[in-house]
Amino acid sequence: MIEVTINGGRRRVDVEPDTPLLFVLRDTLGMTGTKYGCGIAACGACTVMMDGQAVRSCQLPIDSIGGAKIQTIDAIEEDDVGRRVVEAWVDLQVPQCGYCQSGQVMAATALLKETPQPTDDDIAAAMTNLCRCGTYNMIADAIRKAAG
Amino acid sequence: MDTRSIENGATTLSRRSFLGASAGVFVLGAVLPMRKGFAQAQGAAEGPAAIAAKPGTKVSAFLEIHPDNSIKLLSPFVEGGQGISTGMAQTVGEELDVDPARFVVECAPPGPDYALVNGIRMTGGSYSTRSSYPVMRQLGATARDMFLRAGAARLKVQVEELSTEDGVVIHAASGRKLTYGELAAEAFQLKPAENVPLRDEKSFRYIRKPFPRLDVRDKSTGRARYSIDQHVDGMLFAAVVHAPFFGTEPQSIANEAEAKAMPGVHQVHKLPGAVAVTANSWWRARKAVEALDVTWSEPKPTGLDTIAADFSSDAMLEGLRSNTAKGLSAEEEGDADTAMKNAAKVIEADYHAPYLSHAQMEPPSALAQFAADGSLDVWLPNQMPELFQKVAADTAGLKPEQVRIHSPILGGFFGRHFVYGPANPFPQAILLAKATGRPVKVVWSREEEFLNDALRPLSHTSFRAALDADGNVTAITARTVGEGPLGRYFGVGPVDSSAVEGIVEKPYAIPNRRMEYVKLAHPVNIAFWRSVGHSMNDFFYEGFLDEVALAGGHDPFEYRMKLVEKSQRHKTLLETVAKLSGGWKRGPYEAEGGKRARGVALASPFGSETATIAEVSLDGDGVRVHNLWIAFDPGSIVNPAIVKAQVQSAAALGLSAALVEQVVYGKGVRRDQNYDTYQILTREMMPKVLVEIVESGAPMGGVGEPGLPGVPPAVVNAVAALTGKRVRSLPLANTSLTGA
Ligand code: FES
Ligand code: FES
């Protein structure tokens, strides 16, 4: 049994220690808001926050998390910054197919926690998640809006 | 010994035959291409349209209105980000008199009522809105009339005394009110009236308004559920590894016992062209399946269902280029040969474009569950529920009516989710559910997806043009060699419109034209890909037209203006895009960060018209696109915000294809297996995109795809303006722009 803190709750899971957090979330815990896109940390669909930092959970072995706090998209509206990001996403109608957007919202929330007033360069540096629907400009606009 | 060999169904999965028996039903009456328009098909005397009541007329097939006055709309179309669910709610809500925000929209199960695209049902070809718009308006009006009549009966008043307001029937004289929910049971008993009058367009409250999309909050909070997220109790997860060479089969597995002993593993399976592991989590299934030591049959020579170990995309391209077969006429006007003979100058050029993956962000998956009575539920990404139902039934050995198809929203599609034989995971899920006696969800790893996706075909076109002494073009000829998905999957031919669209039916007044097509089948599994043939052909034609203009000493923009002189629609678009970009200038000119230049292109995809201008500079050896300006005329629209978002999204995909994308085959296999090497457009490459909608009032055209085709040629034409270098193949990343 491995214990992790997810969205404020302690969860015990019976998985191999090298299991990526992504599949613990999706398969073991049934938390499917976090998406599988590439499995090699190339797309960002699986982004969660670990102690407030954006991490790609497909490359995060469950046994490396220790006492760090994991936040996922499922509880994003319970986070002050996350809620603002979601509202901006809704206001500007960012998602199209939506599949990448869990990861985009998490990456944006992590960025704004660290840098409340990001410059365009900050946005470019932090927001490297792929979007096949090409919503990049809307995402940047929504981040600026959420920053206020 | 524990391996369950699942051979049944293998033969029905051959990609050459999958549409043989099943799709014949769906393509009666040459429903594609559908330029003939929607009205004709409504009266179809044969085919599925004739089996049931006229599609789109049975109110209860589309609307569920509950006692609490909540409303579910069963949509004929699947939502994949194109906004169709919201558009449907706006259209029906306008006439039904219900705020679209109160609709829950779901993709309807298979059924003849939903065959709204010229007698068939599919989501694709940018047909959804334009094919269904009049029918869905009428459906809303018909339903509203039923609520009025039910209200009149209940209140014992005349219908004329009643009005409606957002799902409530009102008797103003007495102040009495009844919700649609309260009246639903009675209303749905009534016989629908014919020809219920529609609202005056001037009084529209929802149609033509930038109504917010209904699914945006769920998609911003992880609550939206895609196929890959489906779950049923007792479900096993399955991961697969496909044969390395297309058309080979698993023969033996050396370490099956070890794999079976891995944690969580349920079973090891052989499938047609693949091996699979079922387990209690997908990660465990994947680890085990990738640990299998499989002996595969020897690759056969390259054929229709097989790819040999020496196949390469370069050799395939060479085959297209060197082909000398006589072409079929795709378009002929005047006398091109004589014009060539009398020309003051003849120019010629060859263009080609690579295979492309869909690379939609959601990896393909399917969940299959047999019920106790032997019937089957399948959750799967699909753009054509009835066809998938038929193929699923064949795979399971059931009748179609024993198969329930569930169509969750799509995590991007771009043409990925038609029936493509071995490129669909649902037959695997069905076979595995049968073998294990449990529900099974198959998910393809991203690597399996890149190796097995059906591809936008590689294509090659050679052009010639004749110029007179004044540098005006008197003739153009084109020879396209390749294959399109309409020919392969829908039997369209002998000239496959999906192979030549964008090269034929251009708006230019060039008196002598001869466009020909040679079909050369790909061994590769080919696919529809956003904007289909237009995705490359408009690049070919518009690139060459730039060359023609320049060879004649003309500015490419001015020359296009001249060639469309007699078409007000195209002139307006060119003027609009020029204005949008601050006035046409080709450049190069100095701008912030260095020299820039612009290119222009026209395209006429899917009943809509676009004019595109791109602005580029050089960035190292590559191209940076700063701005895309797009004037877009789909005739008329339902939701301007959705239209703009779709045009931007299509433009991004077009830019991706222009700059970086390609599927490369070497030694019989694809080179790239994931996003680390299969490049797609990143945020860094994304330009500003400005879209202006022009509503010319022409018949409604498509929206989801037409933003794409103008982008690659506009970019390449801008690169030519900047560097003097004419790029005739994509992606641009293959060409050095600064060096030799
Ligand atoms: S799934 Fe983790 S980065 Fe793509
Ligand atoms: S919204 Fe479709 S991939 Fe980003």
Short mmCIF file of C-alpha atoms and ligand atoms in Angstrom, two decimals, chain A residues 94-101 104 129-136 139, chain B residues 80-81 213 219 226 359-362 410-414 649, ligand 2:
data_model
loop_
_atom_site.label_atom_id
_atom_site.label_comp_id
_atom_site.label_asym_id
_atom_site.label_seq_id
_atom_site.Cartn_x
_atom_site.Cartn_y
_atom_site.Cartn_z
CA VAL A 94 -11.54 28.55 -24.45
CA PRO A 95 -12.14 24.82 -24.96
CA GLN A 96 -13.03 23.24 -28.24
CA CYS A 97 -12.84 19.44 -28.05
CA GLY A 98 -11.70 20.09 -24.49
CA TYR A 99 -9.45 17.07 -24.15
CA CYS A 100 -6.30 19.07 -23.43
CA GLN A 101 -8.04 21.58 -21.22
CA GLN A 104 -4.14 23.59 -19.59
CA ASN A 129 0.94 21.93 -23.25
CA LEU A 130 -0.18 20.88 -26.71
CA CYS A 131 -3.64 21.65 -28.05
CA ARG A 132 -4.59 19.99 -31.32
CA CYS A 133 -7.60 22.28 -31.64
CA GLY A 134 -5.27 25.29 -31.65
CA THR A 135 -6.81 27.16 -28.73
CA TYR A 136 -3.45 28.68 -27.79
CA ILE A 139 -5.66 30.23 -23.48
CA GLY B 80 -16.03 16.97 -30.96
CA GLY B 81 -15.36 20.61 -30.21
CA ARG B 213 -21.24 26.77 -25.76
CA LYS B 219 -14.53 20.89 -20.28
CA TYR B 226 -14.93 11.08 -23.32
CA ALA B 359 -2.99 13.29 -33.79
CA GLN B 360 -6.17 14.17 -31.93
CA MET B 361 -5.33 14.49 -28.26
CA GLU B 362 -7.61 11.71 -27.05
CA LEU B 410 -14.80 13.27 -28.98
CA GLY B 411 -11.42 14.47 -27.75
CA GLY B 412 -10.76 15.87 -31.19
CA PHE B 413 -11.55 14.06 -34.40
CA PHE B 414 -10.59 15.84 -37.61
CA SER B 649 -8.93 26.09 -35.01
S1 FES C 2 -9.27 21.81 -27.02
FE1 FES C 2 -9.01 20.06 -28.28
S2 FES C 2 -6.96 19.54 -27.88
FE2 FES C 2 -7.18 21.41 -26.89
#
